[in-house]
PDB file of C-alpha atoms in Angstrom:
ATOM      1  CA  MET A 246      22.549   6.198  25.863  1.00 74.00           C
ATOM      2  CA  GLU A 247      20.619   2.693  25.098  1.00 89.00           C
ATOM      3  CA  TYR A 248      19.300   1.733  22.008  1.00 94.00           C
ATOM      4  CA  ALA A 249      16.470  -0.874  21.880  1.00 96.00           C
ATOM      5  CA  ILE A 250      17.516  -1.326  17.929  1.00 96.00           C
ATOM      6  CA  GLU A 251      20.870  -0.931  16.053  1.00 96.00           C
ATOM      7  CA  ALA A 252      21.309  -1.721  12.496  1.00 96.00           C
ATOM      8  CA  GLU A 253      24.691  -1.712  11.659  1.00 96.00           C
ATOM      9  CA  ASN A 254      25.086  -2.162   7.553  1.00 95.00           C
ATOM     10  CA  LEU A 255      22.446  -4.639   7.830  1.00 95.00           C
ATOM     11  CA  GLY A 256      21.425  -5.639   4.101  1.00 94.00           C
ATOM     12  CA  LYS A 257      19.047  -8.421   2.535  1.00 93.00           C
ATOM     13  CA  THR A 258      19.088  -9.873  -1.029  1.00 90.00           C
ATOM     14  CA  TYR A 259      16.740 -12.179  -2.169  1.00 83.00           C
ATOM     15  CA  GLY A 260      16.865 -14.784  -4.899  1.00 70.00           C
ATOM     16  CA  THR A 261      17.931 -18.110  -5.885  1.00 60.00           C
ATOM     17  CA  LEU A 262      20.374 -20.240  -8.165  1.00 56.00           C
ATOM     18  CA  PHE A 263      18.092 -20.061 -11.181  1.00 59.00           C
ATOM     19  CA  TRP A 264      18.452 -16.218 -10.827  1.00 57.00           C
ATOM     20  CA  LYS A 265      21.083 -14.582 -12.686  1.00 57.00           C
ATOM     21  CA  GLN A 266      20.650 -11.180 -10.795  1.00 59.00           C
ATOM     22  CA  LYS A 267      19.346 -11.745  -7.584  1.00 69.00           C
ATOM     23  CA  LYS A 268      17.509  -8.538  -5.902  1.00 71.00           C
ATOM     24  CA  PRO A 269      18.556  -6.621  -2.812  1.00 81.00           C
ATOM     25  CA  ALA A 270      15.192  -5.704  -0.704  1.00 88.00           C
ATOM     26  CA  LEU A 271      17.221  -4.176   2.002  1.00 91.00           C
ATOM     27  CA  ASN A 272      20.863  -2.259   1.459  1.00 92.00           C
ATOM     28  CA  ASP A 273      23.403  -1.633   4.075  1.00 92.00           C
ATOM     29  CA  LEU A 274      20.340   0.044   6.539  1.00 94.00           C
ATOM     30  CA  ASN A 275      22.342   1.845   9.459  1.00 95.00           C
ATOM     31  CA  LEU A 276      20.071   2.529  12.195  1.00 94.00           C
ATOM     32  CA  GLN A 277      19.891   3.504  16.001  1.00 95.00           C
ATOM     33  CA  ILE A 278      16.812   3.824  17.848  1.00 96.00           C
ATOM     34  CA  PRO A 279      16.668   5.394  21.579  1.00 95.00           C
ATOM     35  CA  ALA A 280      15.110   3.403  24.222  1.00 95.00           C
ATOM     36  CA  GLY A 281      11.875   4.559  25.469  1.00 94.00           C
ATOM     37  CA  ILE A 282      10.209   5.839  22.090  1.00 95.00           C
ATOM     38  CA  ILE A 283       7.482   5.056  19.784  1.00 96.00           C
ATOM     39  CA  TYR A 284       9.199   4.857  16.258  1.00 97.00           C
ATOM     40  CA  GLY A 285       6.908   5.037  13.044  1.00 96.00           C
ATOM     41  CA  PHE A 286       8.809   2.892   9.846  1.00 96.00           C
ATOM     42  CA  LEU A 287       7.604   4.500   6.991  1.00 95.00           C
ATOM     43  CA  GLY A 288       7.889   3.877   3.298  1.00 93.00           C
ATOM     44  CA  PRO A 289       5.995   2.631  -0.115  1.00 92.00           C
ATOM     45  CA  ASN A 290       5.326  -0.508  -0.862  1.00 89.00           C
ATOM     46  CA  GLY A 291       8.049  -2.716  -1.549  1.00 87.00           C
ATOM     47  CA  ALA A 292      10.495  -0.115   0.293  1.00 91.00           C
ATOM     48  CA  GLY A 293      11.979  -3.061   2.234  1.00 92.00           C
ATOM     49  CA  LYS A 294       9.833  -2.237   5.442  1.00 94.00           C
ATOM     50  CA  THR A 295       8.661  -5.786   6.124  1.00 92.00           C
ATOM     51  CA  THR A 296      11.823  -7.336   5.367  1.00 94.00           C
ATOM     52  CA  THR A 297      13.464  -4.989   7.774  1.00 95.00           C
ATOM     53  CA  ILE A 298      11.196  -6.489  10.805  1.00 95.00           C
ATOM     54  CA  LYS A 299      11.709  -9.550   9.385  1.00 94.00           C
ATOM     55  CA  LEU A 300      15.399  -9.204  10.415  1.00 95.00           C
ATOM     56  CA  ILE A 301      14.825  -7.566  13.932  1.00 96.00           C
ATOM     57  CA  MET A 302      12.378 -10.568  15.008  1.00 94.00           C
ATOM     58  CA  ASP A 303      15.254 -13.168  13.577  1.00 94.00           C
ATOM     59  CA  LEU A 304      12.544 -14.514  11.087  1.00 93.00           C
ATOM     60  CA  ILE A 305      14.951 -14.122   8.404  1.00 93.00           C
ATOM     61  CA  ARG A 306      19.141 -13.938   8.546  1.00 94.00           C
ATOM     62  CA  PRO A 307      20.768 -10.574   6.943  1.00 93.00           C
ATOM     63  CA  THR A 308      22.643 -11.270   3.818  1.00 93.00           C
ATOM     64  CA  THR A 309      25.428  -8.526   5.223  1.00 94.00           C
ATOM     65  CA  GLY A 310      25.413  -6.777   8.429  1.00 95.00           C
ATOM     66  CA  LYS A 311      24.175  -7.347  11.942  1.00 95.00           C
ATOM     67  CA  VAL A 312      20.785  -5.938  14.302  1.00 96.00           C
ATOM     68  CA  LEU A 313      20.939  -5.613  17.854  1.00 96.00           C
ATOM     69  CA  LEU A 314      17.933  -5.224  20.013  1.00 97.00           C
ATOM     70  CA  PHE A 315      19.140  -3.696  23.689  1.00 96.00           C
ATOM     71  CA  GLY A 316      22.816  -4.361  22.583  1.00 94.00           C
ATOM     72  CA  LYS A 317      22.227  -8.459  22.052  1.00 95.00           C
ATOM     73  CA  PRO A 318      21.431 -10.078  18.776  1.00 95.00           C
ATOM     74  CA  PRO A 319      17.781 -11.026  17.876  1.00 94.00           C
ATOM     75  CA  ASP A 320      18.216 -15.243  18.295  1.00 93.00           C
ATOM     76  CA  ASP A 321      19.255 -14.889  22.005  1.00 94.00           C
ATOM     77  CA  ILE A 322      17.296 -16.510  24.322  1.00 92.00           C
ATOM     78  CA  GLU A 323      16.706 -13.699  26.342  1.00 93.00           C
ATOM     79  CA  ILE A 324      15.881 -11.027  24.086  1.00 94.00           C
ATOM     80  CA  LYS A 325      13.223 -13.244  22.415  1.00 92.00           C
ATOM     81  CA  HIS A 326      11.107 -13.293  25.811  1.00 92.00           C
ATOM     82  CA  MET A 327      11.295  -9.838  25.621  1.00 93.00           C
ATOM     83  CA  MET A 328       9.329  -8.718  22.532  1.00 95.00           C
ATOM     84  CA  GLY A 329       5.575  -8.769  21.325  1.00 95.00           C
ATOM     85  CA  PHE A 330       5.107  -8.738  17.728  1.00 95.00           C
ATOM     86  CA  LEU A 331       2.113  -8.432  15.331  1.00 93.00           C
ATOM     87  CA  PRO A 332       2.484  -9.252  11.668  1.00 90.00           C
ATOM     88  CA  ASP A 333       0.837  -8.169   8.902  1.00 85.00           C
ATOM     89  CA  TYR A 334      -2.742  -9.461   8.062  1.00 81.00           C
ATOM     90  CA  PRO A 335      -2.828 -11.572  11.000  1.00 82.00           C
ATOM     91  CA  ALA A 336      -4.615 -15.053  10.685  1.00 83.00           C
ATOM     92  CA  PHE A 337      -5.652 -16.903  13.441  1.00 89.00           C
ATOM     93  CA  SER A 338      -7.657 -20.213  13.838  1.00 90.00           C
ATOM     94  CA  SER A 339     -11.122 -19.468  13.127  1.00 91.00           C
ATOM     95  CA  TYR A 340     -12.235 -22.198  15.606  1.00 94.00           C
ATOM     96  CA  LEU A 341     -10.809 -21.125  18.773  1.00 95.00           C
ATOM     97  CA  THR A 342     -12.179 -18.408  20.995  1.00 96.00           C
ATOM     98  CA  ALA A 343     -10.187 -15.623  21.834  1.00 96.00           C
ATOM     99  CA  TYR A 344      -9.979 -17.523  25.500  1.00 96.00           C
ATOM    100  CA  GLU A 345      -8.151 -20.423  23.663  1.00 96.00           C
ATOM    101  CA  PHE A 346      -6.160 -18.487  21.680  1.00 96.00           C
ATOM    102  CA  LEU A 347      -4.725 -16.496  24.167  1.00 96.00           C
ATOM    103  CA  THR A 348      -4.461 -19.478  26.591  1.00 96.00           C
ATOM    104  CA  ILE A 349      -2.226 -21.163  23.760  1.00 96.00           C
ATOM    105  CA  CYS A 350      -0.146 -17.905  22.959  1.00 95.00           C
ATOM    106  CA  SER A 351       0.200 -18.413  27.032  1.00 95.00           C
ATOM    107  CA  LYS A 352       1.737 -21.620  27.357  1.00 95.00           C
ATOM    108  CA  LEU A 353       4.214 -21.017  24.179  1.00 93.00           C
ATOM    109  CA  LEU A 354       5.544 -17.535  26.184  1.00 92.00           C
ATOM    110  CA  LYS A 355       6.194 -20.135  29.483  1.00 92.00           C
ATOM    111  CA  ILE A 356       3.556 -17.597  31.246  1.00 94.00           C
ATOM    112  CA  PRO A 357       3.476 -19.678  34.766  1.00 93.00           C
ATOM    113  CA  PRO A 358      -0.272 -21.426  34.812  1.00 92.00           C
ATOM    114  CA  LEU A 359      -1.334 -19.401  37.895  1.00 92.00           C
ATOM    115  CA  GLU A 360      -0.766 -16.386  36.023  1.00 93.00           C
ATOM    116  CA  ARG A 361      -2.613 -17.204  32.596  1.00 94.00           C
ATOM    117  CA  ARG A 362      -6.008 -16.522  33.667  1.00 94.00           C
ATOM    118  CA  ASP A 363      -5.303 -13.188  35.378  1.00 95.00           C
ATOM    119  CA  ARG A 364      -2.980 -11.818  32.731  1.00 96.00           C
ATOM    120  CA  ILE A 365      -5.165 -13.052  29.731  1.00 96.00           C
ATOM    121  CA  ASP A 366      -8.208 -11.097  31.160  1.00 96.00           C
ATOM    122  CA  GLU A 367      -5.647  -8.336  31.780  1.00 95.00           C
ATOM    123  CA  VAL A 368      -4.736  -8.075  28.103  1.00 95.00           C
ATOM    124  CA  LEU A 369      -8.413  -8.391  26.715  1.00 96.00           C
ATOM    125  CA  GLN A 370      -9.551  -5.686  29.241  1.00 94.00           C
ATOM    126  CA  THR A 371      -6.549  -3.814  27.435  1.00 92.00           C
ATOM    127  CA  VAL A 372      -7.630  -3.934  23.932  1.00 91.00           C
ATOM    128  CA  ASN A 373     -11.321  -3.580  25.148  1.00 90.00           C
ATOM    129  CA  MET A 374     -12.447  -7.154  24.019  1.00 94.00           C
ATOM    130  CA  ALA A 375     -13.238  -8.392  27.668  1.00 94.00           C
ATOM    131  CA  LYS A 376     -16.947  -9.042  26.178  1.00 95.00           C
ATOM    132  CA  HIS A 377     -15.888 -11.411  23.460  1.00 95.00           C
ATOM    133  CA  THR A 378     -13.643 -13.776  25.513  1.00 95.00           C
ATOM    134  CA  ASN A 379     -15.419 -16.471  24.453  1.00 95.00           C
ATOM    135  CA  SER A 380     -16.129 -15.815  21.016  1.00 95.00           C
ATOM    136  CA  LYS A 381     -14.610 -17.642  17.956  1.00 96.00           C
ATOM    137  CA  LEU A 382     -12.031 -15.611  15.998  1.00 94.00           C
ATOM    138  CA  GLY A 383     -13.949 -16.412  12.862  1.00 92.00           C
ATOM    139  CA  GLY A 384     -16.568 -14.291  13.533  1.00 92.00           C
ATOM    140  CA  PHE A 385     -13.869 -11.106  14.165  1.00 92.00           C
ATOM    141  CA  SER A 386     -13.971  -8.506  12.031  1.00 88.00           C
ATOM    142  CA  ARG A 387     -10.569  -7.499  11.082  1.00 85.00           C
ATOM    143  CA  GLY A 388     -10.803  -4.357  13.701  1.00 85.00           C
ATOM    144  CA  MET A 389     -11.282  -6.640  16.142  1.00 89.00           C
ATOM    145  CA  THR A 390      -9.073  -9.327  14.928  1.00 90.00           C
ATOM    146  CA  GLN A 391      -6.365  -6.779  15.383  1.00 89.00           C
ATOM    147  CA  ARG A 392      -7.066  -6.167  18.608  1.00 90.00           C
ATOM    148  CA  ILE A 393      -6.863 -10.196  19.222  1.00 93.00           C
ATOM    149  CA  GLY A 394      -3.267  -9.650  17.509  1.00 93.00           C
ATOM    150  CA  ILE A 395      -2.425  -7.082  19.777  1.00 93.00           C
ATOM    151  CA  ALA A 396      -3.486  -8.828  23.010  1.00 94.00           C
ATOM    152  CA  GLN A 397      -1.578 -11.764  22.001  1.00 95.00           C
ATOM    153  CA  ALA A 398       1.282  -9.566  21.393  1.00 95.00           C
ATOM    154  CA  ILE A 399       1.497  -7.934  24.969  1.00 95.00           C
ATOM    155  CA  LEU A 400       0.905 -11.225  27.089  1.00 95.00           C
ATOM    156  CA  ASN A 401       4.438 -11.410  28.059  1.00 93.00           C
ATOM    157  CA  LYS A 402       4.412  -7.395  28.928  1.00 94.00           C
ATOM    158  CA  PRO A 403       7.500  -6.879  25.978  1.00 95.00           C
ATOM    159  CA  LYS A 404      10.260  -4.348  26.645  1.00 96.00           C
ATOM    160  CA  LEU A 405       9.832  -4.522  22.334  1.00 97.00           C
ATOM    161  CA  LEU A 406       6.966  -4.118  20.685  1.00 97.00           C
ATOM    162  CA  ILE A 407       6.799  -4.541  16.729  1.00 96.00           C
ATOM    163  CA  LEU A 408       4.140  -4.279  14.601  1.00 95.00           C
ATOM    164  CA  ASP A 409       3.474  -4.676  10.965  1.00 92.00           C
ATOM    165  CA  GLU A 410       0.962  -2.165   9.747  1.00 89.00           C
ATOM    166  CA  PRO A 411      -1.369  -2.091  12.538  1.00 88.00           C
ATOM    167  CA  LEU A 412      -4.012   0.616  11.742  1.00 83.00           C
ATOM    168  CA  THR A 413      -4.430  -1.154   7.770  1.00 77.00           C
ATOM    169  CA  GLY A 414      -8.001  -1.852   7.402  1.00 73.00           C
ATOM    170  CA  LEU A 415      -9.387   0.095  10.369  1.00 80.00           C
ATOM    171  CA  ASP A 416     -12.121   2.881  10.386  1.00 81.00           C
ATOM    172  CA  PRO A 417     -10.649   5.993  12.121  1.00 85.00           C
ATOM    173  CA  HIS A 418     -12.564   5.484  15.505  1.00 85.00           C
ATOM    174  CA  GLY A 419     -10.719   1.759  15.233  1.00 83.00           C
ATOM    175  CA  ARG A 420      -7.290   3.503  14.264  1.00 87.00           C
ATOM    176  CA  GLN A 421      -7.978   6.142  17.157  1.00 89.00           C
ATOM    177  CA  GLU A 422      -8.767   3.430  19.826  1.00 87.00           C
ATOM    178  CA  LEU A 423      -5.682   1.412  18.513  1.00 88.00           C
ATOM    179  CA  MET A 424      -3.293   4.223  19.034  1.00 90.00           C
ATOM    180  CA  GLU A 425      -4.295   4.993  22.190  1.00 91.00           C
ATOM    181  CA  ILE A 426      -3.192   1.303  23.240  1.00 91.00           C
ATOM    182  CA  ILE A 427       0.079   1.850  22.058  1.00 92.00           C
ATOM    183  CA  ALA A 428       0.368   4.798  23.525  1.00 93.00           C
ATOM    184  CA  ALA A 429      -0.408   3.362  26.844  1.00 92.00           C
ATOM    185  CA  GLN A 430       2.090   0.654  25.919  1.00 93.00           C
ATOM    186  CA  LYS A 431       5.116   3.433  26.069  1.00 94.00           C
ATOM    187  CA  ARG A 432       3.457   4.732  29.170  1.00 93.00           C
ATOM    188  CA  LYS A 433       4.382   1.489  30.629  1.00 91.00           C
ATOM    189  CA  GLY A 434       7.745   1.071  29.631  1.00 92.00           C
ATOM    190  CA  THR A 435       7.289  -0.533  26.396  1.00 94.00           C
ATOM    191  CA  ASN A 436       9.732   0.440  23.461  1.00 96.00           C
ATOM    192  CA  VAL A 437       7.404   0.536  20.321  1.00 96.00           C
ATOM    193  CA  PHE A 438       8.424   0.261  16.361  1.00 97.00           C
ATOM    194  CA  PHE A 439       5.739   0.167  13.705  1.00 93.00           C
ATOM    195  CA  SER A 440       5.404   0.278  10.330  1.00 93.00           C
ATOM    196  CA  SER A 441       2.189   2.436   8.459  1.00 89.00           C
ATOM    197  CA  HIS A 442       1.176   3.845   5.833  1.00 87.00           C
ATOM    198  CA  ILE A 443      -1.151   6.008   7.400  1.00 88.00           C
ATOM    199  CA  LEU A 444       0.711   9.003   7.794  1.00 91.00           C
ATOM    200  CA  TYR A 445      -1.580  11.413   9.758  1.00 88.00           C
ATOM    201  CA  ASP A 446      -1.892   9.146  12.703  1.00 88.00           C
ATOM    202  CA  VAL A 447       1.966   8.334  12.770  1.00 91.00           C
ATOM    203  CA  GLU A 448       2.716  12.161  13.094  1.00 91.00           C
ATOM    204  CA  LYS A 449       0.320  11.910  16.188  1.00 90.00           C
ATOM    205  CA  ILE A 450       1.595   9.381  18.186  1.00 92.00           C
ATOM    206  CA  CYS A 451       5.278   8.493  17.089  1.00 94.00           C
ATOM    207  CA  ASP A 452       8.293  10.301  18.604  1.00 95.00           C
ATOM    208  CA  TYR A 453      11.187   9.402  15.719  1.00 96.00           C
ATOM    209  CA  VAL A 454      10.168   8.261  12.289  1.00 96.00           C
ATOM    210  CA  GLY A 455      12.393   6.519   9.451  1.00 96.00           C
ATOM    211  CA  ILE A 456      11.743   6.721   5.958  1.00 95.00           C
ATOM    212  CA  LEU A 457      13.004   4.105   3.761  1.00 95.00           C
ATOM    213  CA  ASN A 458      12.554   3.505  -0.312  1.00 93.00           C
ATOM    214  CA  GLU A 459      13.773   0.525  -2.312  1.00 91.00           C
ATOM    215  CA  GLY A 460      15.433  -0.819   0.409  1.00 92.00           C
ATOM    216  CA  GLU A 461      17.467   2.626   1.436  1.00 93.00           C
ATOM    217  CA  LEU A 462      16.851   4.721   4.405  1.00 94.00           C
ATOM    218  CA  LEU A 463      16.413   8.279   3.223  1.00 94.00           C
ATOM    219  CA  CYS A 464      16.449   9.996   6.968  1.00 93.00           C
ATOM    220  CA  SER A 465      15.718   9.184  10.589  1.00 94.00           C
ATOM    221  CA  GLY A 466      15.213  10.840  13.604  1.00 93.00           C
ATOM    222  CA  PRO A 467      13.302  12.906  16.223  1.00 93.00           C
ATOM    223  CA  ILE A 468       9.423  14.059  14.077  1.00 92.00           C
ATOM    224  CA  GLU A 469      10.188  17.359  15.385  1.00 86.00           C
ATOM    225  CA  THR A 470      13.542  17.934  14.018  1.00 87.00           C
ATOM    226  CA  LEU A 471      12.739  16.450  10.740  1.00 88.00           C
ATOM    227  CA  LEU A 472       9.625  18.483   9.769  1.00 84.00           C
ATOM    228  CA  SER A 473      11.094  21.702   9.252  1.00 74.00           C
ATOM    229  CA  GLU A 474       9.481  25.100  10.334  1.00 64.00           C
ATOM    230  CA  THR A 475       7.146  26.210   7.331  1.00 70.00           C
ATOM    231  CA  GLY A 476       6.149  29.724   9.494  1.00 70.00           C
ATOM    232  CA  ALA A 477       3.967  30.722  12.297  1.00 73.00           C
ATOM    233  CA  ARG A 478       0.485  30.341  13.661  1.00 77.00           C
ATOM    234  CA  VAL A 479      -1.070  33.221  15.760  1.00 83.00           C
ATOM    235  CA  HIS A 480      -3.650  33.118  18.119  1.00 85.00           C
ATOM    236  CA  VAL A 481      -5.370  36.495  19.192  1.00 87.00           C
ATOM    237  CA  LYS A 482      -7.387  36.488  22.163  1.00 86.00           C
ATOM    238  CA  HIS A 483     -11.202  37.329  22.134  1.00 84.00           C
ATOM    239  CA  GLY A 484     -11.778  41.201  21.895  1.00 81.00           C
ATOM    240  CA  GLU A 485      -8.480  42.361  20.523  1.00 84.00           C
ATOM    241  CA  HIS A 486     -10.186  43.501  17.060  1.00 82.00           C
ATOM    242  CA  GLU A 487      -7.137  45.657  16.549  1.00 83.00           C
ATOM    243  CA  VAL A 488      -4.576  43.448  16.681  1.00 83.00           C
ATOM    244  CA  ALA A 489      -6.424  41.147  14.271  1.00 84.00           C
ATOM    245  CA  LYS A 490      -7.343  44.027  11.386  1.00 83.00           C
ATOM    246  CA  MET A 491      -3.227  44.381  11.277  1.00 83.00           C
ATOM    247  CA  LEU A 492      -2.229  41.158  11.063  1.00 80.00           C
ATOM    248  CA  MET A 493      -4.878  39.864   8.518  1.00 81.00           C
ATOM    249  CA  GLU A 494      -3.200  41.404   5.360  1.00 76.00           C
ATOM    250  CA  ASP A 495      -0.026  39.487   5.954  1.00 76.00           C
ATOM    251  CA  ALA A 496      -1.602  36.340   6.639  1.00 78.00           C
ATOM    252  CA  THR A 497      -2.330  32.840   4.297  1.00 75.00           C
ATOM    253  CA  GLY A 498      -4.678  31.594   6.153  1.00 75.00           C
ATOM    254  CA  SER A 499      -7.278  33.168   8.839  1.00 80.00           C
ATOM    255  CA  ILE A 500     -10.431  31.762  10.994  1.00 84.00           C
ATOM    256  CA  LYS A 501     -12.427  33.148  13.458  1.00 84.00           C
ATOM    257  CA  LEU A 502     -13.249  31.009  16.401  1.00 85.00           C
ATOM    258  CA  PRO A 503     -16.700  30.414  17.989  1.00 85.00           C
ATOM    259  CA  ASP A 504     -15.332  32.311  20.915  1.00 86.00           C
ATOM    260  CA  GLY A 505     -14.336  35.416  18.769  1.00 85.00           C
ATOM    261  CA  SER A 506     -10.795  34.779  19.147  1.00 87.00           C
ATOM    262  CA  TRP A 507      -8.730  34.376  15.967  1.00 85.00           C
ATOM    263  CA  ASP A 508      -6.399  31.897  14.056  1.00 85.00           C
ATOM    264  CA  PHE A 509      -3.754  33.144  11.722  1.00 80.00           C
ATOM    265  CA  VAL A 510      -1.364  31.504   9.699  1.00 78.00           C
ATOM    266  CA  PHE A 511       1.474  33.093   8.176  1.00 75.00           C
ATOM    267  CA  PRO A 512       4.288  31.991   6.170  1.00 72.00           C
ATOM    268  CA  ALA A 513       7.932  32.083   7.425  1.00 66.00           C
ATOM    269  CA  LYS A 514       9.590  35.827   6.963  1.00 63.00           C
ATOM    270  CA  ASN A 515      11.932  37.622   8.853  1.00 57.00           C
ATOM    271  CA  ASP A 516       9.945  40.966   8.881  1.00 68.00           C
ATOM    272  CA  LEU A 517       6.992  39.254   9.969  1.00 70.00           C
ATOM    273  CA  LYS A 518       9.119  38.403  13.281  1.00 71.00           C
ATOM    274  CA  ASN A 519       9.588  42.237  13.927  1.00 76.00           C
ATOM    275  CA  LYS A 520       6.372  43.047  13.317  1.00 78.00           C
ATOM    276  CA  LEU A 521       4.757  40.152  15.745  1.00 75.00           C
ATOM    277  CA  GLU A 522       7.032  41.467  18.424  1.00 77.00           C
ATOM    278  CA  ASP A 523       6.158  45.245  17.907  1.00 82.00           C
ATOM    279  CA  ILE A 524       2.492  44.372  18.456  1.00 82.00           C
ATOM    280  CA  SER A 525       3.276  42.685  21.244  1.00 79.00           C
ATOM    281  CA  LYS A 526       4.862  45.551  22.717  1.00 82.00           C
ATOM    282  CA  LYS A 527       2.033  47.967  22.163  1.00 83.00           C
ATOM    283  CA  HIS A 528      -0.717  44.982  23.189  1.00 83.00           C
ATOM    284  CA  PRO A 529       0.586  42.758  25.802  1.00 83.00           C
ATOM    285  CA  ASN A 530      -1.151  39.291  26.139  1.00 82.00           C
ATOM    286  CA  SER A 531      -3.316  39.719  23.058  1.00 84.00           C
ATOM    287  CA  LEU A 532      -1.299  37.140  20.980  1.00 80.00           C
ATOM    288  CA  THR A 533       0.199  33.522  21.124  1.00 81.00           C
ATOM    289  CA  LEU A 534       2.877  32.703  18.797  1.00 73.00           C
ATOM    290  CA  THR A 535       3.532  28.958  17.972  1.00 75.00           C
ATOM    291  CA  PRO A 536       5.891  27.751  15.156  1.00 70.00           C
ATOM    292  CA  ALA A 537       3.959  26.222  11.990  1.00 72.00           C
ATOM    293  CA  ARG A 538       5.457  22.852  10.598  1.00 75.00           C
ATOM    294  CA  GLU A 539       5.359  21.200   7.673  1.00 78.00           C
ATOM    295  CA  LYS A 540       3.198  18.257   7.638  1.00 85.00           C
ATOM    296  CA  LEU A 541       4.570  14.656   7.643  1.00 90.00           C
ATOM    297  CA  GLU A 542       2.637  13.501   5.019  1.00 90.00           C
ATOM    298  CA  ASP A 543       4.060  16.556   2.585  1.00 86.00           C
ATOM    299  CA  PHE A 544       7.746  15.707   4.084  1.00 87.00           C
ATOM    300  CA  PHE A 545       7.609  12.073   3.507  1.00 90.00           C
ATOM    301  CA  PHE A 546       6.233  12.770  -0.239  1.00 90.00           C
ATOM    302  CA  ARG A 547       9.019  15.163  -0.687  1.00 86.00           C
ATOM    303  CA  LYS A 548      11.413  12.619   0.344  1.00 88.00           C
ATOM    304  CA  ILE A 549      10.472  10.133  -1.780  1.00 90.00           C
ATOM    305  CA  GLU A 550      10.420  12.391  -4.814  1.00 87.00           C
ATOM    306  CA  ASN A 551      13.932  13.770  -4.582  1.00 84.00           C
ATOM    307  CA  ALA A 552      14.944  10.122  -4.079  1.00 81.00           C
ATOM    308  CA  ARG A 553      13.706   9.086  -7.056  1.00 79.00           C
ATOM    309  CA  GLN A 554      14.516  12.201  -9.031  1.00 74.00           C
ATOM    310  CA  ILE A 555      18.138  11.199  -8.009  1.00 67.00           C
ATOM    311  CA  MET A 556      18.176   7.676  -9.101  1.00 58.00           C
TER     312      MET A 556
END
C-alpha cells in the first residue's frame, strides 16, 4: 500500500534555555495515511494539530522521529513541488488583486509563463472567484479569502493538499461549497489532509479520521470502522401500515414522511434482529434495514473524555 503520509515516533518539544521544563507539543506520533483519501485530523485547541502540520510541511524540525511523504522526507525538493498548503487564518497583501497575488504564487511555484494565465483562470473558476479576478484582496470577506487561499494551494496541481482549519469562520453555505471543492480535488487524484473543529462536516467528507489530544494520538482509521454500530434504522414503504404498527412499540424514534412511508430507529438488540427477519419473511420488500452508527461528534467527545480520565 502506498502511504501519502507516514509518521514514525514523531515528536516536537518547545522550549528555550531559560525554561527549566520544556513543553512537549507532540509525543511519539505514529501514523500511516493511505494515498487516495481525505483525512480529517481532529483535536481540541492545543492538541498539537498545527504542530503536526508544520512538521509535515517542513516548516519546523522534529525533536524526535521522522515524517515521510510518499516515502520521501518533507525537505525533498521533488516532494515540495507536489504539495499545496493553506495555513490557519491566512493573511495576504491587501493591496494586491486576486490575479496579481496568484501570479506571484505561480512564479514562486515555477509554473511556466505560457501556462500561468490559463492555470490562474482555472483555479479561480474552481473556487468560484472568477468574477473577483481584478478585485483587491483587502476588500474580501473571510470566506472569499479562504477561497483565494485554496486557489493558491491548488495552483501547482498538488499531489498532497494540506489544509489547517479551512472551514473555520465560514457560514454553512460557504462550508458546503468549500467541502465540494475539497471533494473535487480528491476526484482529481489529490490526497487531502486537513484539520478541523467542525465535526459534522468532517463526518460527511472524510474517509479516515485521527484524533489528537495533548500531543497523543488517541485513534486513527477509516471513519466507518471507528464509528461503531449503535442499532438500526428501518424504512417502511408507503402502504405497509401493518408492518409500521408492529415496529412502533420497539422503536426509540419514528417519523412519518410526506410520501406516507415511515422511518424507525432501534437500539442494538439481538431479539430485534430476529423480529425484523420474521417481518421481512411475512411481508417481503416492505422494509429496508440499514445500520445506525455513532455520530462522529459523540465518538470524539467520548474519546477525549476517556483520555482525560486516564491522565
